[in-house]
Amino acid sequence: MEVNRTATTKSAGQMRIKAVGNASKQRIKLNKLRRWLQISFLTGEYSIYVLTFYLLMYLKVLPDYPTVHSINPFHWIREVYVFDKYLLFLGMTLLIHGFIRAQGVLFSGKRERGLTEELLFSVKATSYAFLMSIGITFLLKTTFIYSRVTLVTFAILMLVEAVIWRATHKYMNQALNTKGYLQDRVLIVGAGKVGNELQRMLEQERSHKFQIVGYLDDYKIGSEVIGKTAELEAVLQNQHIDIVYITIPSERSVIDSILHTIYKYNVDIRIIPEMFDRMSTVFAFHTDASQPYMEVVKTPLRGINIVLKRLFDMMISAILLILLSPLFFILGLWIKFESKGPIFFKQVRVGKNGVPFSMMKFRSMCTDAERMREALAKSNEVSGGPAFKVKEDPRITRPGRWLRKYSLDELPQLWNVLRGDMSLIGPRPPLPDEVAQYTNYHWRRMDVLPGMTGLWQVSGRSDLHFEEWIDLDIQYIERWSIALEMKILLKTVPVVIKGTGAY
């Protein structure tokens, strides 16, 4: 009897080994395809850089050596004695560029960047590689040998090629995902609210990189529930699964069993934390007295990011104030001639961390506008919150209506930006009366400096519901990045020119 039991156990173990191996083969095959595509794209990208450099040498450097008549590259390369110096520059540039690219992948904390972020990173990597190579060659005292036109042209072409190549790579991956060649097959453990919301978010991914196989749940049934948690191993053996999302972290005993089941399979294990409704929030992982903890970070806009953003604000606001001074003079005369009162209107607004400041604007209303506001309270067209806007506001002057339509009344806020009361990009600066009615959730938008423009402006401006304003502001705060800043700036220009949603 004991021998039979041992034989049965051994046979079951061998079957499990075979099942685990078969389940892993699909994942290994998928990973090999991804690596092959990645290596192919990298090889193609750096081959183009080398070819571009060679052509520039042929067109720009070779003519300086009239004694070289051979078009054979192996002949003229040997006869151009500075070629090895150029080759050194090319090697350094590509080596530094590759190092920055690798560092960005390893330490970014993201598995995948969006297209805009990817393009901006390519620009940064190319610029840094070129400047660092110039610096190194200066120390090596070979800088004077190089043709400045050739090197600058190469840097520009490399930059353009990098952007085009990364965009092509992104679209190629998306096309392959759409056809199912590179998709990750996802199994979700837990068909509750968190699991359903996760499925919705994964299916909305523009990259189409996820395919939902189904749910495992002990308490729910339905067409998408393919079994109970106890059937996890059978599902992993019979279905090709790449990622297992666990959305029931409070069920610790169940999770412990699930993890021990999954460990032997070649799948990614991802546990959604209890704070799923705060997934947009930034978290930092630390250890105190050997106890790991997860710190909630209010915004990525901290440390060196704040310094860089402040320097950018100061530089741009100072330049614009100087360049736009003639326009300020013309608009000031128009406002003065059309209605009585000052050219500028100062209004108390609430800034970062609830600190009030005096915000400047070109006066677009009659002088007794504040007194008339109570009479217009019933005409407020911003629903669902304390903000106040009236499309056909009788208090607005003739120049004011035009200034507001194209946001020219807000140009004096550049002075607030220069002073540090505001930023070029950030949440809309609210009035004290509005802030007095804020909930704790609404106060999240006070964690950063208010801005002249922001997600709220490029997403509909005054046509938005109040809660939509708040959600966009908080989204900006919690997901801040240089790429997002650039995206907002680029979108602001056409929105202002069209005058959409401004009144």
PDB file of C-alpha atoms in Angstrom, residues 171-454:
ATOM      1  CA  TYR A 171       3.502  52.321 -33.146  1.00  0.00           C
ATOM      2  CA  MET A 172       4.946  48.987 -34.271  1.00  0.00           C
ATOM      3  CA  ASN A 173       4.535  47.538 -30.772  1.00  0.00           C
ATOM      4  CA  GLN A 174       0.991  48.875 -30.604  1.00  0.00           C
ATOM      5  CA  ALA A 175       0.153  47.293 -33.976  1.00  0.00           C
ATOM      6  CA  LEU A 176       1.561  43.939 -32.856  1.00  0.00           C
ATOM      7  CA  ASN A 177      -0.359  44.198 -29.567  1.00  0.00           C
ATOM      8  CA  THR A 178      -3.578  44.919 -31.432  1.00  0.00           C
ATOM      9  CA  LYS A 179      -3.097  41.727 -33.450  1.00  0.00           C
ATOM     10  CA  GLY A 180      -2.372  39.772 -30.270  1.00  0.00           C
ATOM     11  CA  TYR A 181       1.278  38.905 -30.983  1.00  0.00           C
ATOM     12  CA  LEU A 182       2.758  40.644 -27.919  1.00  0.00           C
ATOM     13  CA  GLN A 183      -0.225  40.823 -25.591  1.00  0.00           C
ATOM     14  CA  ASP A 184       0.069  39.777 -21.952  1.00  0.00           C
ATOM     15  CA  ARG A 185      -2.715  37.421 -20.915  1.00  0.00           C
ATOM     16  CA  VAL A 186      -4.064  38.518 -17.543  1.00  0.00           C
ATOM     17  CA  LEU A 187      -5.805  36.516 -14.810  1.00  0.00           C
ATOM     18  CA  ILE A 188      -7.501  38.543 -12.055  1.00  0.00           C
ATOM     19  CA  VAL A 189      -8.006  36.942  -8.639  1.00  0.00           C
ATOM     20  CA  GLY A 190     -11.070  38.636  -7.152  1.00  0.00           C
ATOM     21  CA  ALA A 191     -14.158  39.730  -9.125  1.00  0.00           C
ATOM     22  CA  GLY A 192     -15.175  42.504  -6.725  1.00  0.00           C
ATOM     23  CA  LYS A 193     -15.130  46.257  -7.169  1.00  0.00           C
ATOM     24  CA  VAL A 194     -11.343  46.455  -7.311  1.00  0.00           C
ATOM     25  CA  GLY A 195     -11.043  43.636  -9.833  1.00  0.00           C
ATOM     26  CA  ASN A 196     -13.754  45.099 -12.083  1.00  0.00           C
ATOM     27  CA  GLU A 197     -12.167  48.554 -11.991  1.00  0.00           C
ATOM     28  CA  LEU A 198      -8.783  47.038 -12.781  1.00  0.00           C
ATOM     29  CA  GLN A 199     -10.235  45.207 -15.779  1.00  0.00           C
ATOM     30  CA  ARG A 200     -11.791  48.416 -17.064  1.00  0.00           C
ATOM     31  CA  MET A 201      -8.499  50.287 -16.768  1.00  0.00           C
ATOM     32  CA  LEU A 202      -6.459  47.553 -18.437  1.00  0.00           C
ATOM     33  CA  GLU A 203      -8.883  47.343 -21.351  1.00  0.00           C
ATOM     34  CA  GLN A 204      -8.697  51.116 -21.831  1.00  0.00           C
ATOM     35  CA  GLU A 205      -4.931  51.026 -22.324  1.00  0.00           C
ATOM     36  CA  ARG A 206      -4.201  52.517 -25.736  1.00  0.00           C
ATOM     37  CA  SER A 207      -1.302  50.148 -26.270  1.00  0.00           C
ATOM     38  CA  HIS A 208      -3.713  47.143 -26.260  1.00  0.00           C
ATOM     39  CA  LYS A 209      -1.039  45.135 -24.445  1.00  0.00           C
ATOM     40  CA  PHE A 210      -3.405  43.265 -22.090  1.00  0.00           C
ATOM     41  CA  GLN A 211      -5.886  40.495 -22.786  1.00  0.00           C
ATOM     42  CA  ILE A 212      -8.135  39.577 -19.853  1.00  0.00           C
ATOM     43  CA  VAL A 213      -8.500  35.796 -19.567  1.00  0.00           C
ATOM     44  CA  GLY A 214     -11.017  35.988 -16.713  1.00  0.00           C
ATOM     45  CA  TYR A 215     -11.514  36.071 -12.947  1.00  0.00           C
ATOM     46  CA  LEU A 216     -11.088  33.619 -10.104  1.00  0.00           C
ATOM     47  CA  ASP A 217     -13.515  34.240  -7.262  1.00  0.00           C
ATOM     48  CA  ASP A 218     -14.924  32.124  -4.427  1.00  0.00           C
ATOM     49  CA  TYR A 219     -18.163  34.060  -4.008  1.00  0.00           C
ATOM     50  CA  LYS A 220     -19.230  35.331  -7.419  1.00  0.00           C
ATOM     51  CA  ILE A 221     -20.375  33.673 -10.626  1.00  0.00           C
ATOM     52  CA  GLY A 222     -20.689  34.941 -14.165  1.00  0.00           C
ATOM     53  CA  SER A 223     -19.443  34.485 -17.685  1.00  0.00           C
ATOM     54  CA  GLU A 224     -16.081  36.096 -16.862  1.00  0.00           C
ATOM     55  CA  VAL A 225     -15.525  34.084 -13.644  1.00  0.00           C
ATOM     56  CA  ILE A 226     -13.667  30.990 -14.845  1.00  0.00           C
ATOM     57  CA  GLY A 227     -13.219  29.293 -11.481  1.00  0.00           C
ATOM     58  CA  LYS A 228     -12.539  29.529  -7.772  1.00  0.00           C
ATOM     59  CA  THR A 229      -9.200  30.373  -6.152  1.00  0.00           C
ATOM     60  CA  ALA A 230      -8.640  26.683  -5.368  1.00  0.00           C
ATOM     61  CA  GLU A 231      -8.606  26.039  -9.143  1.00  0.00           C
ATOM     62  CA  LEU A 232      -5.735  28.484  -9.727  1.00  0.00           C
ATOM     63  CA  GLU A 233      -3.148  25.810 -10.510  1.00  0.00           C
ATOM     64  CA  ALA A 234      -5.416  24.105 -13.041  1.00  0.00           C
ATOM     65  CA  VAL A 235      -6.018  27.442 -14.772  1.00  0.00           C
ATOM     66  CA  LEU A 236      -2.275  28.189 -14.898  1.00  0.00           C
ATOM     67  CA  GLN A 237      -1.638  24.767 -16.421  1.00  0.00           C
ATOM     68  CA  ASN A 238      -4.444  24.859 -18.996  1.00  0.00           C
ATOM     69  CA  GLN A 239      -4.429  28.545 -19.918  1.00  0.00           C
ATOM     70  CA  HIS A 240      -1.530  30.658 -21.154  1.00  0.00           C
ATOM     71  CA  ILE A 241      -1.212  33.221 -18.328  1.00  0.00           C
ATOM     72  CA  ASP A 242       1.462  35.934 -18.225  1.00  0.00           C
ATOM     73  CA  ILE A 243       0.273  38.105 -15.325  1.00  0.00           C
ATOM     74  CA  VAL A 244      -1.759  37.302 -12.215  1.00  0.00           C
ATOM     75  CA  TYR A 245      -3.340  40.311 -10.476  1.00  0.00           C
ATOM     76  CA  ILE A 246      -4.417  39.678  -6.887  1.00  0.00           C
ATOM     77  CA  THR A 247      -7.132  42.141  -5.819  1.00  0.00           C
ATOM     78  CA  ILE A 248      -8.027  40.618  -2.422  1.00  0.00           C
ATOM     79  CA  PRO A 249      -5.040  41.631  -0.234  1.00  0.00           C
ATOM     80  CA  SER A 250      -7.130  41.539   2.980  1.00  0.00           C
ATOM     81  CA  GLU A 251      -7.609  37.768   2.566  1.00  0.00           C
ATOM     82  CA  ARG A 252      -4.129  36.983   3.878  1.00  0.00           C
ATOM     83  CA  SER A 253      -4.583  33.244   4.378  1.00  0.00           C
ATOM     84  CA  VAL A 254      -5.957  32.899   0.854  1.00  0.00           C
ATOM     85  CA  ILE A 255      -3.167  35.022  -0.600  1.00  0.00           C
ATOM     86  CA  ASP A 256      -0.519  32.940   1.153  1.00  0.00           C
ATOM     87  CA  SER A 257      -1.878  29.811  -0.518  1.00  0.00           C
ATOM     88  CA  ILE A 258      -2.187  31.593  -3.874  1.00  0.00           C
ATOM     89  CA  LEU A 259       1.407  32.849  -3.777  1.00  0.00           C
ATOM     90  CA  HIS A 260       2.815  29.417  -2.983  1.00  0.00           C
ATOM     91  CA  THR A 261       0.848  28.047  -5.931  1.00  0.00           C
ATOM     92  CA  ILE A 262       2.014  30.720  -8.361  1.00  0.00           C
ATOM     93  CA  TYR A 263       5.702  30.819  -7.388  1.00  0.00           C
ATOM     94  CA  LYS A 264       6.649  27.769  -9.445  1.00  0.00           C
ATOM     95  CA  TYR A 265       5.069  29.142 -12.633  1.00  0.00           C
ATOM     96  CA  ASN A 266       6.732  31.615 -14.968  1.00  0.00           C
ATOM     97  CA  VAL A 267       4.175  34.405 -14.456  1.00  0.00           C
ATOM     98  CA  ASP A 268       4.307  37.929 -13.045  1.00  0.00           C
ATOM     99  CA  ILE A 269       2.568  38.347  -9.680  1.00  0.00           C
ATOM    100  CA  ARG A 270       1.035  41.778  -8.994  1.00  0.00           C
ATOM    101  CA  ILE A 271      -0.895  42.578  -5.812  1.00  0.00           C
ATOM    102  CA  ILE A 272      -3.219  45.585  -5.883  1.00  0.00           C
ATOM    103  CA  PRO A 273      -3.003  47.336  -2.467  1.00  0.00           C
ATOM    104  CA  GLU A 274      -5.995  48.089  -0.267  1.00  0.00           C
ATOM    105  CA  MET A 275      -5.702  51.748  -1.282  1.00  0.00           C
ATOM    106  CA  PHE A 276      -6.740  50.938  -4.851  1.00  0.00           C
ATOM    107  CA  ASP A 277      -8.891  54.073  -4.981  1.00  0.00           C
ATOM    108  CA  ARG A 278      -5.654  56.046  -4.466  1.00  0.00           C
ATOM    109  CA  MET A 279      -3.706  54.271  -7.202  1.00  0.00           C
ATOM    110  CA  SER A 280      -3.013  57.602  -8.899  1.00  0.00           C
ATOM    111  CA  THR A 281      -1.171  58.745  -5.773  1.00  0.00           C
ATOM    112  CA  VAL A 282       2.617  58.462  -5.757  1.00  0.00           C
ATOM    113  CA  PHE A 283       4.101  56.026  -3.238  1.00  0.00           C
ATOM    114  CA  ALA A 284       7.665  55.756  -1.963  1.00  0.00           C
ATOM    115  CA  PHE A 285       8.937  52.621  -0.237  1.00  0.00           C
ATOM    116  CA  HIS A 286      11.235  52.976   2.792  1.00  0.00           C
ATOM    117  CA  THR A 287      12.309  51.109   5.918  1.00  0.00           C
ATOM    118  CA  ASP A 288      12.310  52.345   9.520  1.00  0.00           C
ATOM    119  CA  ALA A 289      13.898  50.131  12.204  1.00  0.00           C
ATOM    120  CA  SER A 290      13.834  47.207   9.758  1.00  0.00           C
ATOM    121  CA  GLN A 291      10.093  47.687   9.233  1.00  0.00           C
ATOM    122  CA  PRO A 292       9.146  48.357   5.587  1.00  0.00           C
ATOM    123  CA  TYR A 293       6.475  50.976   4.969  1.00  0.00           C
ATOM    124  CA  MET A 294       4.816  52.730   2.069  1.00  0.00           C
ATOM    125  CA  GLU A 295       4.920  56.532   2.231  1.00  0.00           C
ATOM    126  CA  VAL A 296       2.198  58.486   0.448  1.00  0.00           C
ATOM    127  CA  VAL A 297       3.905  61.236  -1.560  1.00  0.00           C
ATOM    128  CA  LYS A 298       1.623  64.192  -2.217  1.00  0.00           C
ATOM    129  CA  THR A 299       3.197  64.956  -5.580  1.00  0.00           C
ATOM    130  CA  PRO A 300       6.315  64.082  -7.629  1.00  0.00           C
ATOM    131  CA  LEU A 301       6.832  67.867  -7.820  1.00  0.00           C
ATOM    132  CA  ARG A 302       9.362  68.025  -5.001  1.00  0.00           C
ATOM    133  CA  GLY A 303      13.111  68.319  -4.441  1.00  0.00           C
ATOM    134  CA  ILE A 304      15.077  69.114  -7.582  1.00  0.00           C
ATOM    135  CA  ASN A 305      11.857  69.114  -9.631  1.00  0.00           C
ATOM    136  CA  ILE A 306      10.595  72.167  -7.721  1.00  0.00           C
ATOM    137  CA  VAL A 307      13.914  73.971  -8.269  1.00  0.00           C
ATOM    138  CA  LEU A 308      13.897  73.250 -12.007  1.00  0.00           C
ATOM    139  CA  LYS A 309      10.260  74.276 -12.373  1.00  0.00           C
ATOM    140  CA  ARG A 310      10.889  77.515 -10.460  1.00  0.00           C
ATOM    141  CA  LEU A 311      13.926  78.387 -12.609  1.00  0.00           C
ATOM    142  CA  PHE A 312      11.892  77.699 -15.744  1.00  0.00           C
ATOM    143  CA  ASP A 313       9.032  79.896 -14.467  1.00  0.00           C
ATOM    144  CA  MET A 314      11.374  82.772 -13.649  1.00  0.00           C
ATOM    145  CA  MET A 315      13.185  82.640 -16.970  1.00  0.00           C
ATOM    146  CA  ILE A 316      10.081  82.372 -19.176  1.00  0.00           C
ATOM    147  CA  SER A 317       8.033  84.957 -17.232  1.00  0.00           C
ATOM    148  CA  ALA A 318      10.900  87.482 -17.327  1.00  0.00           C
ATOM    149  CA  ILE A 319      11.410  87.007 -21.070  1.00  0.00           C
ATOM    150  CA  LEU A 320       7.674  87.275 -21.817  1.00  0.00           C
ATOM    151  CA  LEU A 321       7.260  90.402 -19.673  1.00  0.00           C
ATOM    152  CA  ILE A 322      10.000  92.107 -21.692  1.00  0.00           C
ATOM    153  CA  LEU A 323       8.781  90.906 -25.106  1.00  0.00           C
ATOM    154  CA  LEU A 324       5.114  91.669 -24.404  1.00  0.00           C
ATOM    155  CA  SER A 325       5.658  95.105 -22.894  1.00  0.00           C
ATOM    156  CA  PRO A 326       4.488  96.908 -26.119  1.00  0.00           C
ATOM    157  CA  LEU A 327       1.286  94.799 -26.073  1.00  0.00           C
ATOM    158  CA  PHE A 328       0.795  95.664 -22.382  1.00  0.00           C
ATOM    159  CA  PHE A 329       0.998  99.364 -23.284  1.00  0.00           C
ATOM    160  CA  ILE A 330      -1.550  99.078 -26.133  1.00  0.00           C
ATOM    161  CA  LEU A 331      -4.019  97.020 -24.071  1.00  0.00           C
ATOM    162  CA  GLY A 332      -3.635  99.412 -21.147  1.00  0.00           C
ATOM    163  CA  LEU A 333      -4.552 102.408 -23.338  1.00  0.00           C
ATOM    164  CA  TRP A 334      -7.583 100.574 -24.751  1.00  0.00           C
ATOM    165  CA  ILE A 335      -8.870  99.668 -21.282  1.00  0.00           C
ATOM    166  CA  LYS A 336      -8.332 103.235 -20.021  1.00  0.00           C
ATOM    167  CA  PHE A 337     -10.115 104.896 -22.933  1.00  0.00           C
ATOM    168  CA  GLU A 338     -13.109 102.531 -22.961  1.00  0.00           C
ATOM    169  CA  SER A 339     -14.126 102.671 -19.279  1.00  0.00           C
ATOM    170  CA  LYS A 340     -13.373 104.465 -16.057  1.00  0.00           C
ATOM    171  CA  GLY A 341     -11.125 102.826 -13.528  1.00  0.00           C
ATOM    172  CA  PRO A 342      -7.596 101.409 -13.213  1.00  0.00           C
ATOM    173  CA  ILE A 343      -5.879  99.427 -15.944  1.00  0.00           C
ATOM    174  CA  PHE A 344      -4.979  96.570 -13.648  1.00  0.00           C
ATOM    175  CA  PHE A 345      -7.293  94.694 -11.327  1.00  0.00           C
ATOM    176  CA  LYS A 346      -5.884  93.156  -8.160  1.00  0.00           C
ATOM    177  CA  GLN A 347      -7.801  90.376  -6.491  1.00  0.00           C
ATOM    178  CA  VAL A 348      -7.025  88.223  -3.470  1.00  0.00           C
ATOM    179  CA  ARG A 349      -6.623  84.572  -4.421  1.00  0.00           C
ATOM    180  CA  VAL A 350      -5.569  81.554  -2.382  1.00  0.00           C
ATOM    181  CA  GLY A 351      -2.248  79.967  -3.303  1.00  0.00           C
ATOM    182  CA  LYS A 352      -0.133  76.998  -2.270  1.00  0.00           C
ATOM    183  CA  ASN A 353      -0.937  75.604   1.188  1.00  0.00           C
ATOM    184  CA  GLY A 354      -3.760  78.122   1.624  1.00  0.00           C
ATOM    185  CA  VAL A 355      -1.538  81.238   1.601  1.00  0.00           C
ATOM    186  CA  PRO A 356      -3.423  84.238   0.105  1.00  0.00           C
ATOM    187  CA  PHE A 357      -1.796  86.504  -2.483  1.00  0.00           C
ATOM    188  CA  SER A 358      -2.773  89.441  -4.666  1.00  0.00           C
ATOM    189  CA  MET A 359      -3.291  88.299  -8.262  1.00  0.00           C
ATOM    190  CA  MET A 360      -2.975  90.820 -11.091  1.00  0.00           C
ATOM    191  CA  LYS A 361      -5.120  90.926 -14.227  1.00  0.00           C
ATOM    192  CA  PHE A 362      -6.058  93.467 -16.846  1.00  0.00           C
ATOM    193  CA  ARG A 363      -9.361  94.952 -15.700  1.00  0.00           C
ATOM    194  CA  SER A 364     -12.123  93.391 -17.792  1.00  0.00           C
ATOM    195  CA  MET A 365     -15.146  94.496 -15.703  1.00  0.00           C
ATOM    196  CA  CYS A 366     -16.713  97.709 -14.506  1.00  0.00           C
ATOM    197  CA  THR A 367     -15.370  99.150 -11.255  1.00  0.00           C
ATOM    198  CA  ASP A 368     -18.335  98.025  -9.105  1.00  0.00           C
ATOM    199  CA  ALA A 369     -18.270  94.415 -10.354  1.00  0.00           C
ATOM    200  CA  GLU A 370     -17.805  92.899  -6.901  1.00  0.00           C
ATOM    201  CA  ARG A 371     -20.878  94.701  -5.555  1.00  0.00           C
ATOM    202  CA  MET A 372     -22.998  93.430  -8.485  1.00  0.00           C
ATOM    203  CA  ARG A 373     -21.940  89.793  -7.988  1.00  0.00           C
ATOM    204  CA  GLU A 374     -24.577  89.053  -5.339  1.00  0.00           C
ATOM    205  CA  ALA A 375     -27.349  90.095  -7.720  1.00  0.00           C
ATOM    206  CA  LEU A 376     -25.987  87.675 -10.346  1.00  0.00           C
ATOM    207  CA  ALA A 377     -25.566  84.726  -7.981  1.00  0.00           C
ATOM    208  CA  LYS A 378     -28.624  82.953  -9.410  1.00  0.00           C
ATOM    209  CA  SER A 379     -27.137  83.167 -12.920  1.00  0.00           C
ATOM    210  CA  ASN A 380     -23.996  81.180 -11.997  1.00  0.00           C
ATOM    211  CA  GLU A 381     -23.294  78.674 -14.813  1.00  0.00           C
ATOM    212  CA  VAL A 382     -20.682  76.582 -12.971  1.00  0.00           C
ATOM    213  CA  SER A 383     -22.613  73.675 -11.486  1.00  0.00           C
ATOM    214  CA  GLY A 384     -21.700  71.444  -8.596  1.00  0.00           C
ATOM    215  CA  GLY A 385     -19.352  73.727  -6.670  1.00  0.00           C
ATOM    216  CA  PRO A 386     -18.491  77.160  -5.279  1.00  0.00           C
ATOM    217  CA  ALA A 387     -16.866  78.600  -8.437  1.00  0.00           C
ATOM    218  CA  PHE A 388     -18.683  81.503 -10.132  1.00  0.00           C
ATOM    219  CA  LYS A 389     -18.973  82.100 -13.894  1.00  0.00           C
ATOM    220  CA  VAL A 390     -21.645  83.777 -16.038  1.00  0.00           C
ATOM    221  CA  LYS A 391     -21.370  83.509 -19.824  1.00  0.00           C
ATOM    222  CA  GLU A 392     -23.254  86.743 -20.609  1.00  0.00           C
ATOM    223  CA  ASP A 393     -21.914  88.659 -17.626  1.00  0.00           C
ATOM    224  CA  PRO A 394     -23.225  92.291 -17.799  1.00  0.00           C
ATOM    225  CA  ARG A 395     -20.295  93.509 -15.712  1.00  0.00           C
ATOM    226  CA  ILE A 396     -17.763  92.814 -18.468  1.00  0.00           C
ATOM    227  CA  THR A 397     -16.590  95.811 -20.520  1.00  0.00           C
ATOM    228  CA  ARG A 398     -16.236  95.790 -24.302  1.00  0.00           C
ATOM    229  CA  PRO A 399     -12.439  95.365 -24.237  1.00  0.00           C
ATOM    230  CA  GLY A 400     -12.857  92.899 -21.357  1.00  0.00           C
ATOM    231  CA  ARG A 401     -14.972  90.496 -23.404  1.00  0.00           C
ATOM    232  CA  TRP A 402     -12.301  90.317 -26.086  1.00  0.00           C
ATOM    233  CA  LEU A 403      -9.472  90.096 -23.540  1.00  0.00           C
ATOM    234  CA  ARG A 404     -11.199  87.233 -21.732  1.00  0.00           C
ATOM    235  CA  LYS A 405     -11.957  85.308 -24.906  1.00  0.00           C
ATOM    236  CA  TYR A 406      -8.250  85.073 -25.751  1.00  0.00           C
ATOM    237  CA  SER A 407      -7.021  85.067 -22.118  1.00  0.00           C
ATOM    238  CA  LEU A 408      -5.115  88.333 -22.631  1.00  0.00           C
ATOM    239  CA  ASP A 409      -6.516  89.657 -19.358  1.00  0.00           C
ATOM    240  CA  GLU A 410      -4.361  87.078 -17.574  1.00  0.00           C
ATOM    241  CA  LEU A 411      -1.020  88.249 -19.007  1.00  0.00           C
ATOM    242  CA  PRO A 412      -0.175  90.426 -15.951  1.00  0.00           C
ATOM    243  CA  GLN A 413      -0.109  87.205 -13.947  1.00  0.00           C
ATOM    244  CA  LEU A 414       3.373  86.784 -15.418  1.00  0.00           C
ATOM    245  CA  TRP A 415       4.392  89.230 -12.672  1.00  0.00           C
ATOM    246  CA  ASN A 416       2.873  86.862 -10.083  1.00  0.00           C
ATOM    247  CA  VAL A 417       4.859  84.023 -11.653  1.00  0.00           C
ATOM    248  CA  LEU A 418       8.081  86.030 -11.472  1.00  0.00           C
ATOM    249  CA  ARG A 419       7.383  86.876  -7.814  1.00  0.00           C
ATOM    250  CA  GLY A 420       6.749  83.228  -6.952  1.00  0.00           C
ATOM    251  CA  ASP A 421       3.035  83.531  -6.088  1.00  0.00           C
ATOM    252  CA  MET A 422       2.080  81.469  -9.128  1.00  0.00           C
ATOM    253  CA  SER A 423       3.561  79.152 -11.737  1.00  0.00           C
ATOM    254  CA  LEU A 424       3.101  79.044 -15.499  1.00  0.00           C
ATOM    255  CA  ILE A 425       1.340  75.690 -15.090  1.00  0.00           C
ATOM    256  CA  GLY A 426      -0.791  74.585 -12.163  1.00  0.00           C
ATOM    257  CA  PRO A 427      -4.342  74.494 -10.757  1.00  0.00           C
ATOM    258  CA  ARG A 428      -6.678  77.474 -11.254  1.00  0.00           C
ATOM    259  CA  PRO A 429      -6.106  80.041  -8.440  1.00  0.00           C
ATOM    260  CA  PRO A 430      -9.365  80.072  -6.404  1.00  0.00           C
ATOM    261  CA  LEU A 431     -11.091  82.913  -4.548  1.00  0.00           C
ATOM    262  CA  PRO A 432     -11.221  82.848  -0.720  1.00  0.00           C
ATOM    263  CA  ASP A 433     -15.035  82.454  -0.875  1.00  0.00           C
ATOM    264  CA  GLU A 434     -14.622  79.334  -2.988  1.00  0.00           C
ATOM    265  CA  VAL A 435     -11.951  77.837  -0.726  1.00  0.00           C
ATOM    266  CA  ALA A 436     -14.174  78.426   2.309  1.00  0.00           C
ATOM    267  CA  GLN A 437     -16.610  75.882   0.803  1.00  0.00           C
ATOM    268  CA  TYR A 438     -13.969  73.304  -0.116  1.00  0.00           C
ATOM    269  CA  THR A 439     -14.104  69.758   1.206  1.00  0.00           C
ATOM    270  CA  ASN A 440     -10.945  67.942   2.291  1.00  0.00           C
ATOM    271  CA  TYR A 441     -10.760  66.387  -1.179  1.00  0.00           C
ATOM    272  CA  HIS A 442     -10.903  69.817  -2.843  1.00  0.00           C
ATOM    273  CA  TRP A 443      -8.013  71.053  -0.685  1.00  0.00           C
ATOM    274  CA  ARG A 444      -5.658  68.633  -2.494  1.00  0.00           C
ATOM    275  CA  ARG A 445      -5.388  71.177  -5.299  1.00  0.00           C
ATOM    276  CA  MET A 446      -3.643  73.576  -2.885  1.00  0.00           C
ATOM    277  CA  ASP A 447      -0.548  71.352  -2.614  1.00  0.00           C
ATOM    278  CA  VAL A 448       1.234  73.186  -5.450  1.00  0.00           C
ATOM    279  CA  LEU A 449       1.432  76.736  -6.768  1.00  0.00           C
ATOM    280  CA  PRO A 450      -1.585  77.815  -8.832  1.00  0.00           C
ATOM    281  CA  GLY A 451      -0.910  78.345 -12.516  1.00  0.00           C
ATOM    282  CA  MET A 452      -1.741  80.591 -15.449  1.00  0.00           C
ATOM    283  CA  THR A 453      -2.679  77.482 -17.410  1.00  0.00           C
ATOM    284  CA  GLY A 454      -3.209  73.833 -16.582  1.00  0.00           C
TER     285      GLY A 454
END
